PDB file of C-alpha atoms and ligand atoms in Angstrom:
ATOM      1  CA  UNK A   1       0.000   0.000   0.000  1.00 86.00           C
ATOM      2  CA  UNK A   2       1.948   3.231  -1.315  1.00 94.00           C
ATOM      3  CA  UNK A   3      -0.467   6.760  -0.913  1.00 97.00           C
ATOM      4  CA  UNK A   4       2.102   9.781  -2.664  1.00 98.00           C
ATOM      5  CA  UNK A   5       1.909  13.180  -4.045  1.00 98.00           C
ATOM      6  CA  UNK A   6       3.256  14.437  -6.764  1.00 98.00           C
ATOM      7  CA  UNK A   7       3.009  18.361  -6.305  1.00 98.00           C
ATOM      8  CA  UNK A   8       4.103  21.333  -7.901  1.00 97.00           C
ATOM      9  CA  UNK A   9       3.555  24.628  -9.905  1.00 97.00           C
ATOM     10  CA  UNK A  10       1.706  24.205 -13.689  1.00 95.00           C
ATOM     11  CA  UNK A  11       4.086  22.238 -16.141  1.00 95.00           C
ATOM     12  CA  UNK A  12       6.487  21.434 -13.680  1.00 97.00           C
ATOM     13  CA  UNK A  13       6.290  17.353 -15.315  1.00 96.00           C
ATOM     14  CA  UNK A  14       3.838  15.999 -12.798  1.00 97.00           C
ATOM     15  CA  UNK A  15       1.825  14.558 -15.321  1.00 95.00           C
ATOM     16  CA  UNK A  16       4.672  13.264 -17.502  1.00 94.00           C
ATOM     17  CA  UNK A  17       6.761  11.757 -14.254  1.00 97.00           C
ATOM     18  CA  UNK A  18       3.218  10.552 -12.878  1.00 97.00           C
ATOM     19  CA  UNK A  19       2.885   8.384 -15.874  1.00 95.00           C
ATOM     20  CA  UNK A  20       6.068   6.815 -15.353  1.00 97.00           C
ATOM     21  CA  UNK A  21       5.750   6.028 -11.729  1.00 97.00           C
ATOM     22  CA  UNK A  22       2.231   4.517 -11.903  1.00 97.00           C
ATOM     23  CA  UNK A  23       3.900   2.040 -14.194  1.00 96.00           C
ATOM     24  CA  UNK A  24       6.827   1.187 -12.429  1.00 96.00           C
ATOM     25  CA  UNK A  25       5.318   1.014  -8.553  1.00 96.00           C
ATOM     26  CA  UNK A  26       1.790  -1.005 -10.327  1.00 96.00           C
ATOM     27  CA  UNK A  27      -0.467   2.084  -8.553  1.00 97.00           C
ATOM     28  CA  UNK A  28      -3.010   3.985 -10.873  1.00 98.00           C
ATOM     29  CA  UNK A  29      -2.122   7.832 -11.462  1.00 97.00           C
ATOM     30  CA  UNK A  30      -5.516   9.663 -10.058  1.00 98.00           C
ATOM     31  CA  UNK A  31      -4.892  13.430 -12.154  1.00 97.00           C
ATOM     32  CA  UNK A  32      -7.621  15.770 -11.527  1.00 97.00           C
ATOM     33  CA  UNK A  33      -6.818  17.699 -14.780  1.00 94.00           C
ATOM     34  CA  UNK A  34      -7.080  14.667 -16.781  1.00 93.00           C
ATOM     35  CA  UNK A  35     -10.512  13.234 -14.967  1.00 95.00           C
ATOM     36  CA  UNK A  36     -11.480  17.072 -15.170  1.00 95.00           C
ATOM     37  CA  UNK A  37     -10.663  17.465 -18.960  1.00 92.00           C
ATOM     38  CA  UNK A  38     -12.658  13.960 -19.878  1.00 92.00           C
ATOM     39  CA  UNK A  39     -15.565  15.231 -17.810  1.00 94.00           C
ATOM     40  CA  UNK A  40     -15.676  18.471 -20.237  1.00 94.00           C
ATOM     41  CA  UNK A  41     -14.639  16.106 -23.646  1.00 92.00           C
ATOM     42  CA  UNK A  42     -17.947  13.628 -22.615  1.00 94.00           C
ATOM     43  CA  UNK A  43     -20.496  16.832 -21.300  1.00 96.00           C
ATOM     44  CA  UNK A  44     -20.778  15.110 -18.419  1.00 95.00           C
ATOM     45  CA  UNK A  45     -22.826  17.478 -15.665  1.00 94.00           C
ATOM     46  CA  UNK A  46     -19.528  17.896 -13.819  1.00 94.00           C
ATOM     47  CA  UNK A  47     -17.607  18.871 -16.653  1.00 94.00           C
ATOM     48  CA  UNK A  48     -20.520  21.442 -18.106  1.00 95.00           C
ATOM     49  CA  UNK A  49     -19.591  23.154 -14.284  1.00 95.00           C
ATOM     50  CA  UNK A  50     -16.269  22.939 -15.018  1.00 96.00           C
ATOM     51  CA  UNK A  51     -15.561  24.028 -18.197  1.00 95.00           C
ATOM     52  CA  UNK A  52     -15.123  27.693 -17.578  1.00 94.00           C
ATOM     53  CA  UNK A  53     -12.722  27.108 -14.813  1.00 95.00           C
ATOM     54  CA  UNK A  54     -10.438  24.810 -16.929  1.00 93.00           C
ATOM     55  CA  UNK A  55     -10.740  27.744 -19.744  1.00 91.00           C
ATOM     56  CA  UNK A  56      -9.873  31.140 -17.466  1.00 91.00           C
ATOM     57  CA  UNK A  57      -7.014  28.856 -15.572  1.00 91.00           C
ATOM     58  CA  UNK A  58      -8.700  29.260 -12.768  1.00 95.00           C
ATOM     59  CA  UNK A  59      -9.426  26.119  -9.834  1.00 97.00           C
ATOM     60  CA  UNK A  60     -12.463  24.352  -9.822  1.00 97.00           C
ATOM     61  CA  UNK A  61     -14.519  24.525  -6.431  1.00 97.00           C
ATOM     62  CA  UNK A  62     -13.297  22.285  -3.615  1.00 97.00           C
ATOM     63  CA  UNK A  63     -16.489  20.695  -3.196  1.00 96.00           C
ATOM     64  CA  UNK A  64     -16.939  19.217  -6.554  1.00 96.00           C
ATOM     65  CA  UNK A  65     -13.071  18.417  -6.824  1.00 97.00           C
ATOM     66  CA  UNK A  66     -12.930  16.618  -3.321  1.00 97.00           C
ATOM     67  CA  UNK A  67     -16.164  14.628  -4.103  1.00 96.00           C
ATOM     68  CA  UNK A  68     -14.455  13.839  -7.527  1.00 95.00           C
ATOM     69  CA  UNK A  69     -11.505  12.615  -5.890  1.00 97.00           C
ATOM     70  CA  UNK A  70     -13.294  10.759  -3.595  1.00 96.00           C
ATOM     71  CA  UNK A  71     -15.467   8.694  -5.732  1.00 95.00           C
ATOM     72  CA  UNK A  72     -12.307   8.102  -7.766  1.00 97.00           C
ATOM     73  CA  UNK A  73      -9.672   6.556  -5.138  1.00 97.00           C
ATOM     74  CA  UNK A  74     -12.806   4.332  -3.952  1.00 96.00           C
ATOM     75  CA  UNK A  75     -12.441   2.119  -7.064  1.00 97.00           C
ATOM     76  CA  UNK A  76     -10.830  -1.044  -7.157  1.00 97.00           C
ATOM     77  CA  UNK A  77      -7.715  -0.039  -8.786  1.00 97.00           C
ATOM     78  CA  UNK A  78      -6.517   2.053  -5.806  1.00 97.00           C
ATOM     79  CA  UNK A  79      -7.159  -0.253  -3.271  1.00 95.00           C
ATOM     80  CA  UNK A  80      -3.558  -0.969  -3.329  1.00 93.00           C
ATOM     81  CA  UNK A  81      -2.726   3.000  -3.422  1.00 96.00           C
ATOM     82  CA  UNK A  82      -2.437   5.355  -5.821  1.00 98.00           C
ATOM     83  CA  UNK A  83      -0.620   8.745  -6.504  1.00 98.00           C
ATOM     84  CA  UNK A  84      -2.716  11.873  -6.507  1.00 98.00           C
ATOM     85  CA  UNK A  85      -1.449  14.105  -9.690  1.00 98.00           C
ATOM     86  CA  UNK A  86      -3.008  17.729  -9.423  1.00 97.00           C
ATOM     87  CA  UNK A  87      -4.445  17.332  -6.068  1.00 98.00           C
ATOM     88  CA  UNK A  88      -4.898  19.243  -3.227  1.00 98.00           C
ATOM     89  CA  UNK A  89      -4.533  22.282  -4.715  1.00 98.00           C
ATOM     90  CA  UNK A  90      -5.964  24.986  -2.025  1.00 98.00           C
ATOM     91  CA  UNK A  91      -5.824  24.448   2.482  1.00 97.00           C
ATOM     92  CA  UNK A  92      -9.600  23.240   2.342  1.00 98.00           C
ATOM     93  CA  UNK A  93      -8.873  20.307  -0.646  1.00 98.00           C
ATOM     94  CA  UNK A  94      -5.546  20.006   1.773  1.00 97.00           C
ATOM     95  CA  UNK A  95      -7.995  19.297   5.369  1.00 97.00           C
ATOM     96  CA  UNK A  96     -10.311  16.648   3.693  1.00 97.00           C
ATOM     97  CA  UNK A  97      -7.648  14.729   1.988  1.00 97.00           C
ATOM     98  CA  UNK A  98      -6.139  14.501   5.670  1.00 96.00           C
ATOM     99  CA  UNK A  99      -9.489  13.467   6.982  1.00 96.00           C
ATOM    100  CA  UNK A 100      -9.773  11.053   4.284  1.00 95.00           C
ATOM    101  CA  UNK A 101      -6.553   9.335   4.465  1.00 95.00           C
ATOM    102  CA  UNK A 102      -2.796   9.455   5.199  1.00 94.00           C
ATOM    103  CA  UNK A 103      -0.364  10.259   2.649  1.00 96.00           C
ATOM    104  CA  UNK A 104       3.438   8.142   2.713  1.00 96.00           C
ATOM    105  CA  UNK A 105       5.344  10.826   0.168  1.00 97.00           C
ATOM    106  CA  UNK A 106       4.925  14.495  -1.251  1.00 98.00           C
ATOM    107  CA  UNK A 107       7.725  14.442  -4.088  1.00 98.00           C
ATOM    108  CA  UNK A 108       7.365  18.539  -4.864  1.00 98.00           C
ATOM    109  CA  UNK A 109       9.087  19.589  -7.964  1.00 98.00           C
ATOM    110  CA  UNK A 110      10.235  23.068  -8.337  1.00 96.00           C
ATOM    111  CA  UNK A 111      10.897  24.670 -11.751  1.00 95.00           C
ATOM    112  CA  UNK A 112      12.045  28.033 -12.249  1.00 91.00           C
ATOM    113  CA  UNK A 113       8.859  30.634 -13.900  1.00 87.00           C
ATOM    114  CA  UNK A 114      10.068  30.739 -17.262  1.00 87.00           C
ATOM    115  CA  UNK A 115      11.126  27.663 -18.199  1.00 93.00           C
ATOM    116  CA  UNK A 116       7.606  26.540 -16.709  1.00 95.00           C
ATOM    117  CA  UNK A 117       6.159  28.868 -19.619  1.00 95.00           C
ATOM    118  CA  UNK A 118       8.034  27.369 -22.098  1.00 95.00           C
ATOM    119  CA  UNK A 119       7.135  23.611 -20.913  1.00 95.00           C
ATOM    120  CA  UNK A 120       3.509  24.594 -21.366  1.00 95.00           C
ATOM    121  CA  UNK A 121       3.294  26.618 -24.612  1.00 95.00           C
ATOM    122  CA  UNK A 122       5.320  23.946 -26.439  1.00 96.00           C
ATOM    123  CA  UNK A 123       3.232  20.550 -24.488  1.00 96.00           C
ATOM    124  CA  UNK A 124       1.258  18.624 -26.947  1.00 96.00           C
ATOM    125  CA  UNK A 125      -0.713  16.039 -25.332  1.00 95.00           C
ATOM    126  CA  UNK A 126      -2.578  12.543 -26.776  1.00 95.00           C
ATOM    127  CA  UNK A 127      -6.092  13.430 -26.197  1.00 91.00           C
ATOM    128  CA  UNK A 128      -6.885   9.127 -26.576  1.00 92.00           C
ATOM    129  CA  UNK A 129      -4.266   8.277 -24.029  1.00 91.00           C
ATOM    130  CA  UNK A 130      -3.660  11.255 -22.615  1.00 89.00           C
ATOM    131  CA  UNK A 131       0.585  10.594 -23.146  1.00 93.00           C
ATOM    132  CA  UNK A 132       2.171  13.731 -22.504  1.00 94.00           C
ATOM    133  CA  UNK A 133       5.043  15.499 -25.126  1.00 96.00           C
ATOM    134  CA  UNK A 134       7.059  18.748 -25.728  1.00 96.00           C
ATOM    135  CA  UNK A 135       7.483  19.657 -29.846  1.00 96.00           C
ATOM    136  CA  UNK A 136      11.713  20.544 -28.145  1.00 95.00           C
ATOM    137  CA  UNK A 137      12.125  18.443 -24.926  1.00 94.00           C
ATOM    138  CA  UNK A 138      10.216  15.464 -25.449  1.00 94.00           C
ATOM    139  CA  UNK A 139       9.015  14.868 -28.666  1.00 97.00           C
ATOM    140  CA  UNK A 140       7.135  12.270 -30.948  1.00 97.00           C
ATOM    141  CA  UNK A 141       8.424   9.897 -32.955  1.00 97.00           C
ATOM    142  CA  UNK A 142       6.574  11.090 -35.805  1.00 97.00           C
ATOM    143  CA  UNK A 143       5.416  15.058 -35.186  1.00 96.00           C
ATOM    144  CA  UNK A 144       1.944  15.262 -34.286  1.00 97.00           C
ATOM    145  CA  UNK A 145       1.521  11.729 -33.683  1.00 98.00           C
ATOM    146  CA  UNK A 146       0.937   9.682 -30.444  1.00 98.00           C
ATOM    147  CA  UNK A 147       3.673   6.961 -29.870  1.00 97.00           C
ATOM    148  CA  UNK A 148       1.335   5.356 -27.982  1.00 96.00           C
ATOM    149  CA  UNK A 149      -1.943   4.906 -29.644  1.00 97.00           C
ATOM    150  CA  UNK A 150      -1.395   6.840 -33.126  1.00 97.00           C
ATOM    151  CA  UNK A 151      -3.560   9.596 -32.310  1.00 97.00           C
ATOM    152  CA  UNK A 152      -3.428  12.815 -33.380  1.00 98.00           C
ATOM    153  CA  UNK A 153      -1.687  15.532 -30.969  1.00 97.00           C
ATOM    154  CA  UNK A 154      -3.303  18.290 -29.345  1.00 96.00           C
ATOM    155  CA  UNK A 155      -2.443  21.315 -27.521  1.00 95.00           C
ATOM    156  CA  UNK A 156      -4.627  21.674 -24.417  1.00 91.00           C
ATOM    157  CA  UNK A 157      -6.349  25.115 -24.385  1.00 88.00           C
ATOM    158  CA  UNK A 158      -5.238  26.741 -21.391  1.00 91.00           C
ATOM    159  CA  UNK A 159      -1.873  26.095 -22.635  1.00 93.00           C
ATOM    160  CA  UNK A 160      -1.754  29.584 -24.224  1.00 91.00           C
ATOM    161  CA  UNK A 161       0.876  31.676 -23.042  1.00 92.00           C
ATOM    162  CA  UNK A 162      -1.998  33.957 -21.333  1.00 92.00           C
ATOM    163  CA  UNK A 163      -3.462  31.632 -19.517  1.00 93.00           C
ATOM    164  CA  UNK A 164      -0.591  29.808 -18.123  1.00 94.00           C
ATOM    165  CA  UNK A 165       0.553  32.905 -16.293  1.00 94.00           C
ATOM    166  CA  UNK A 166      -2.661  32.853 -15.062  1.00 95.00           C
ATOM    167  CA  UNK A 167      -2.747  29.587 -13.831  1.00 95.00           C
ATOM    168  CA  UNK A 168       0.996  30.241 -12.158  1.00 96.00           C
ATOM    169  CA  UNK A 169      -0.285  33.466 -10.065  1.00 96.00           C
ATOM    170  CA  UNK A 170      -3.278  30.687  -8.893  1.00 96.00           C
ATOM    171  CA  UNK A 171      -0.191  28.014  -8.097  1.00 97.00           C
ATOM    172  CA  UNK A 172       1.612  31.007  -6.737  1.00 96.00           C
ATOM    173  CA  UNK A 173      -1.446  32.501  -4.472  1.00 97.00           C
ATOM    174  CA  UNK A 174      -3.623  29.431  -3.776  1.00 97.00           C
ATOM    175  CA  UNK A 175      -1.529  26.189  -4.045  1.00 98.00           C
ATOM    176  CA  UNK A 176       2.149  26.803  -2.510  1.00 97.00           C
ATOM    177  CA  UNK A 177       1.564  27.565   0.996  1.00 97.00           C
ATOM    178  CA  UNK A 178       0.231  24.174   1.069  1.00 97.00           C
ATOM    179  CA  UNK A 179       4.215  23.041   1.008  1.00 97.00           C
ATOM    180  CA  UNK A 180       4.112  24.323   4.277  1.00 97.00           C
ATOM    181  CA  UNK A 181       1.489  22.561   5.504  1.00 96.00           C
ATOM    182  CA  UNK A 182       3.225  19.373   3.972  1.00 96.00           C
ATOM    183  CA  UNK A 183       6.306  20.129   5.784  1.00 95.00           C
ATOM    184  CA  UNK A 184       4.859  20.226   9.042  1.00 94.00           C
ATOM    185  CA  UNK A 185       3.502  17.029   8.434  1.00 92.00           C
ATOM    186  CA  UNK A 186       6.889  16.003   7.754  1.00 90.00           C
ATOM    187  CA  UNK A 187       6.444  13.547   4.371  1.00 93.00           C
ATOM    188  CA  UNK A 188       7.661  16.519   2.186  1.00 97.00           C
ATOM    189  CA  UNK A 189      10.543  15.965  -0.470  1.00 97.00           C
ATOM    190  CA  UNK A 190      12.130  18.671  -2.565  1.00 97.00           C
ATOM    191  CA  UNK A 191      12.703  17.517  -6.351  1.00 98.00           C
ATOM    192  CA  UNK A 192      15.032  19.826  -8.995  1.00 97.00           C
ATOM    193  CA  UNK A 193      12.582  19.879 -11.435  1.00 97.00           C
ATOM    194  CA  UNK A 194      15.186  21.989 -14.114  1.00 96.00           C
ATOM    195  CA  UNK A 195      16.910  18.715 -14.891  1.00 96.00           C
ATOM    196  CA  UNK A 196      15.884  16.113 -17.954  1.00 95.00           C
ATOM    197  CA  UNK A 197      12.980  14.079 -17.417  1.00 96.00           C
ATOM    198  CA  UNK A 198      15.269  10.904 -16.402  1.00 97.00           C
ATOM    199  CA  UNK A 199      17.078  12.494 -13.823  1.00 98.00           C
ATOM    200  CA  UNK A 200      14.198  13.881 -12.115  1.00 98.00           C
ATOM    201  CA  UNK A 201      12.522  10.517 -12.325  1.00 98.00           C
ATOM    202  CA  UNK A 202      15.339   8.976 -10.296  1.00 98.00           C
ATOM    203  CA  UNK A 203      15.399  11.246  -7.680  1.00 98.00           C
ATOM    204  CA  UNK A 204      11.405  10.800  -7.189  1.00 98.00           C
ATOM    205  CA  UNK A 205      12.506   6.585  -7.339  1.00 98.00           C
ATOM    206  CA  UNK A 206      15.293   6.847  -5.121  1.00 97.00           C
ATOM    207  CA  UNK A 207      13.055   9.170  -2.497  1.00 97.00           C
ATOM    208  CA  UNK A 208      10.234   6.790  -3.079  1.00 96.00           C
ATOM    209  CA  UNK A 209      12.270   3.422  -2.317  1.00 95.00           C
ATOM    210  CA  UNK A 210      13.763   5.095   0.567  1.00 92.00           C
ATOM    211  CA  UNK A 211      10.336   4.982   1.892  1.00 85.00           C
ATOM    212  CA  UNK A 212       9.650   1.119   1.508  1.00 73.00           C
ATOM    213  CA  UNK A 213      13.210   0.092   3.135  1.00 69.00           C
TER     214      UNK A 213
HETATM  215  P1  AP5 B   1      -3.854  20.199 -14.494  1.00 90.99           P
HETATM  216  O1  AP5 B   1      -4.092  19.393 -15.696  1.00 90.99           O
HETATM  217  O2  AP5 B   1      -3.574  19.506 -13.209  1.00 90.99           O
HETATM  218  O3  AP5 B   1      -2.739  21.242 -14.829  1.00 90.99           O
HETATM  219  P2  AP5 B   1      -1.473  21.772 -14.015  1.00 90.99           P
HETATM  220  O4  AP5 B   1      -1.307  21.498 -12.578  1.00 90.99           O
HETATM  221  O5  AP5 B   1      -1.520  23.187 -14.380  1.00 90.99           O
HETATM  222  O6  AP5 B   1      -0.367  20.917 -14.465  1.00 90.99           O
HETATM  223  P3  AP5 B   1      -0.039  20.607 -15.921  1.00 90.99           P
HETATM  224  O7  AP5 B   1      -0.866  19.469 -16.431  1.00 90.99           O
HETATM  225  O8  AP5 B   1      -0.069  21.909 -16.682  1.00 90.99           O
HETATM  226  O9  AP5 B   1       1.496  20.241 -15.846  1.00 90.99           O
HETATM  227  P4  AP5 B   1       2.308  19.005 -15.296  1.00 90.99           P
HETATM  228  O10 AP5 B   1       3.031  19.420 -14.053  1.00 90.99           O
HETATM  229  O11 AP5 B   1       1.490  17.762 -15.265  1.00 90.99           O
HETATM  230  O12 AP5 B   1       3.416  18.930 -16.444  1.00 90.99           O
HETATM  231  P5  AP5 B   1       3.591  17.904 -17.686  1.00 90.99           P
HETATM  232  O13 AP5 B   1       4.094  16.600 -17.176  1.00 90.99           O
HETATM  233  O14 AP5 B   1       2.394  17.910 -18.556  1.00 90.99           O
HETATM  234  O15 AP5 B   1      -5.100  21.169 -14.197  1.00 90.99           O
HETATM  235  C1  AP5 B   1      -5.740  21.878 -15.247  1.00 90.99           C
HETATM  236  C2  AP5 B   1      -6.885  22.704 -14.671  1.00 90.99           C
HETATM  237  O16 AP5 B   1      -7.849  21.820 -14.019  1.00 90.99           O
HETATM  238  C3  AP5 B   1      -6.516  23.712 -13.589  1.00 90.99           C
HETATM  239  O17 AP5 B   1      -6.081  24.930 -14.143  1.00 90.99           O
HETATM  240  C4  AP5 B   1      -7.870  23.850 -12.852  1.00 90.99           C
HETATM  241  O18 AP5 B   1      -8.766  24.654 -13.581  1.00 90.99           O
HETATM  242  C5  AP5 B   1      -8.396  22.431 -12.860  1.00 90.99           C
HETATM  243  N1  AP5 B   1      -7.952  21.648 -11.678  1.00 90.99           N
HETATM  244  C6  AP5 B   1      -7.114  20.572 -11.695  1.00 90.99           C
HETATM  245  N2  AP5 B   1      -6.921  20.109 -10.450  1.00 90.99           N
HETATM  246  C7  AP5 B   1      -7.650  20.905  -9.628  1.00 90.99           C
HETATM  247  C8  AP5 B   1      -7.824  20.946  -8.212  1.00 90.99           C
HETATM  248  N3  AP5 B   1      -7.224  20.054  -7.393  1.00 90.99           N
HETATM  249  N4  AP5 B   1      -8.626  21.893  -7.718  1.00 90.99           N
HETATM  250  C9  AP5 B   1      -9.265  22.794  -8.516  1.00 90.99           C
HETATM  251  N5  AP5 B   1      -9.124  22.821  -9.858  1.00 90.99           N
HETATM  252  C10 AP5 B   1      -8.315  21.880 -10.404  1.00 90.99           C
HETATM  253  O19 AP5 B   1       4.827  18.627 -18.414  1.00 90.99           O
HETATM  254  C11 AP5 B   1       4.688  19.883 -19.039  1.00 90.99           C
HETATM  255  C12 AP5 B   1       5.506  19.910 -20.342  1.00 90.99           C
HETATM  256  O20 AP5 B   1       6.904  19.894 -20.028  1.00 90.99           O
HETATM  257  C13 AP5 B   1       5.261  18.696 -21.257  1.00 90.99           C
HETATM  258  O21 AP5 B   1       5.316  19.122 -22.585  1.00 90.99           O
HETATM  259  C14 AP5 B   1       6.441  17.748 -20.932  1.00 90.99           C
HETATM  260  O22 AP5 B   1       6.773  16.932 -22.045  1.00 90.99           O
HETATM  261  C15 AP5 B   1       7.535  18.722 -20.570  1.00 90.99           C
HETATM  262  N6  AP5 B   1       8.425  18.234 -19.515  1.00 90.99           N
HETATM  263  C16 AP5 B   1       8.072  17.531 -18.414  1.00 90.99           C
HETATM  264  N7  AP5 B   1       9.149  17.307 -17.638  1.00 90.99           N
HETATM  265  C17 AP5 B   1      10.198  17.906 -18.261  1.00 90.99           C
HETATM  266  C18 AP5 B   1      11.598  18.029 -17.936  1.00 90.99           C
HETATM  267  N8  AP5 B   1      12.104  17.500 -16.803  1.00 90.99           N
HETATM  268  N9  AP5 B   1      12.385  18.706 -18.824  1.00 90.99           N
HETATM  269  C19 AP5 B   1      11.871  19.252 -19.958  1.00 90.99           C
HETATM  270  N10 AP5 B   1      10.557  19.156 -20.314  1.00 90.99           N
HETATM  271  C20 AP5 B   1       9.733  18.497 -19.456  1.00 90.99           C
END
């Protein structure tokens, strides 16, 4: 049984190193952005709510994003763990994941601003599979083209360099003071997020297996 977090500012590869964890610890990658995002693709009532929110950048109200998480981790996938990708994102989302459970690991990746921007203006994601790329730093084999599944590539729509900035001053305002609150708790570990995506996935494995020694 393995509960993490994988935290940290928009684009800072939480997605992309999520992916790679869930397959090499066998525990399902819960993202809110990517349960969000279906919701809006299918119509579903949640995601007719939520559509504005994903559009302006802005984060979706705790209610609807703690009952969404809830419902989620209850499936029979997690009951071995899981590793929350996107969530919490504000103190309240924080207090009910706390009262829901206990959490082993947050791996927290820090990225300088800029190269964040540049991470998310150039991301092109598989909107099948939901793989994650970069057209520079981590791209297809073929351009435009899932390795994956063969889809075609997308780029998300808050990925505009408008809205990202948005979404960092929410990160900035709303979702950082929770590594505070992670610190006191004491499962908190730093991650250099400004190296390639291999390196940083071995420092989240070697602070992971740390953990199960
Ligand atoms: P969400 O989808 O969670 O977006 P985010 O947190 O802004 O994170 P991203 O998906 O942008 O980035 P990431 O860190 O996963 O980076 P990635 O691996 O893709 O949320 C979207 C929206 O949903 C929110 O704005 C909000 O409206 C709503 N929402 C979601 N959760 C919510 C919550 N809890 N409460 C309320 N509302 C919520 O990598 C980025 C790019 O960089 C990729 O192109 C990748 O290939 C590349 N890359 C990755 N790692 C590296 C590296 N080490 N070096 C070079 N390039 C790299």
């Amino acid at each position: 049984m393995m509960k993490l977090i994988i935290f940290g500012p928009p684009s800072a590869g939480k997605g992309t190193q999520a992916q790679r964890l869930s397959k090499k610890y066998g525990i399902p990658q819960v993202a809110t952005g990517d349960l969000l995002r279906e919701a809006v693709a299918k119509k579903t009532p949640l995601g007719v709510k939520i559509k504005s929110y994903l559009d302006t950048g802005k984060l979706g109200p705790d209610d609807l994003i703690v009952q969404l998480i809830r419902d989620r981790v209850s499936l029979a996938d997690c009951k071995d763990g899981y590793l929350l990708d996107g969530f919490p994102r504000t103190m309240g989302q924080a207090k009910e994941l706390d009262k829901m459970t206990q959490v082993d690991l947050v791996l927290n990746i820090a990225v300088d601003m800029e190269v964040l921007v540049e991470r998310a203006v150039g991301r092109r994601i598989c909107p099948k599979c939901a793989a994650v790329y970069h057209v520079k730093f981590n791209a297809p084999k073929t351009a435009g083209v899932c390795d994956k599944c063969g889809s075609s590539l997308i780029q998300r729509d808050d990925d505009k360099e408008e809205t990202v900035r948005k979404r960092l001053k929410v990160y900035q305002e709303q979702t950082a003071p929770l590594i505070e609150h992670f610190k006191v708790k004491g499962n908190l570990v730093d991650i250099d997020g400004s190296k390639g995506i291999e390196d940083v996935f071995s420092q989240m494995t070697k602070a992971i297996d740390r953990l199960k020694k």
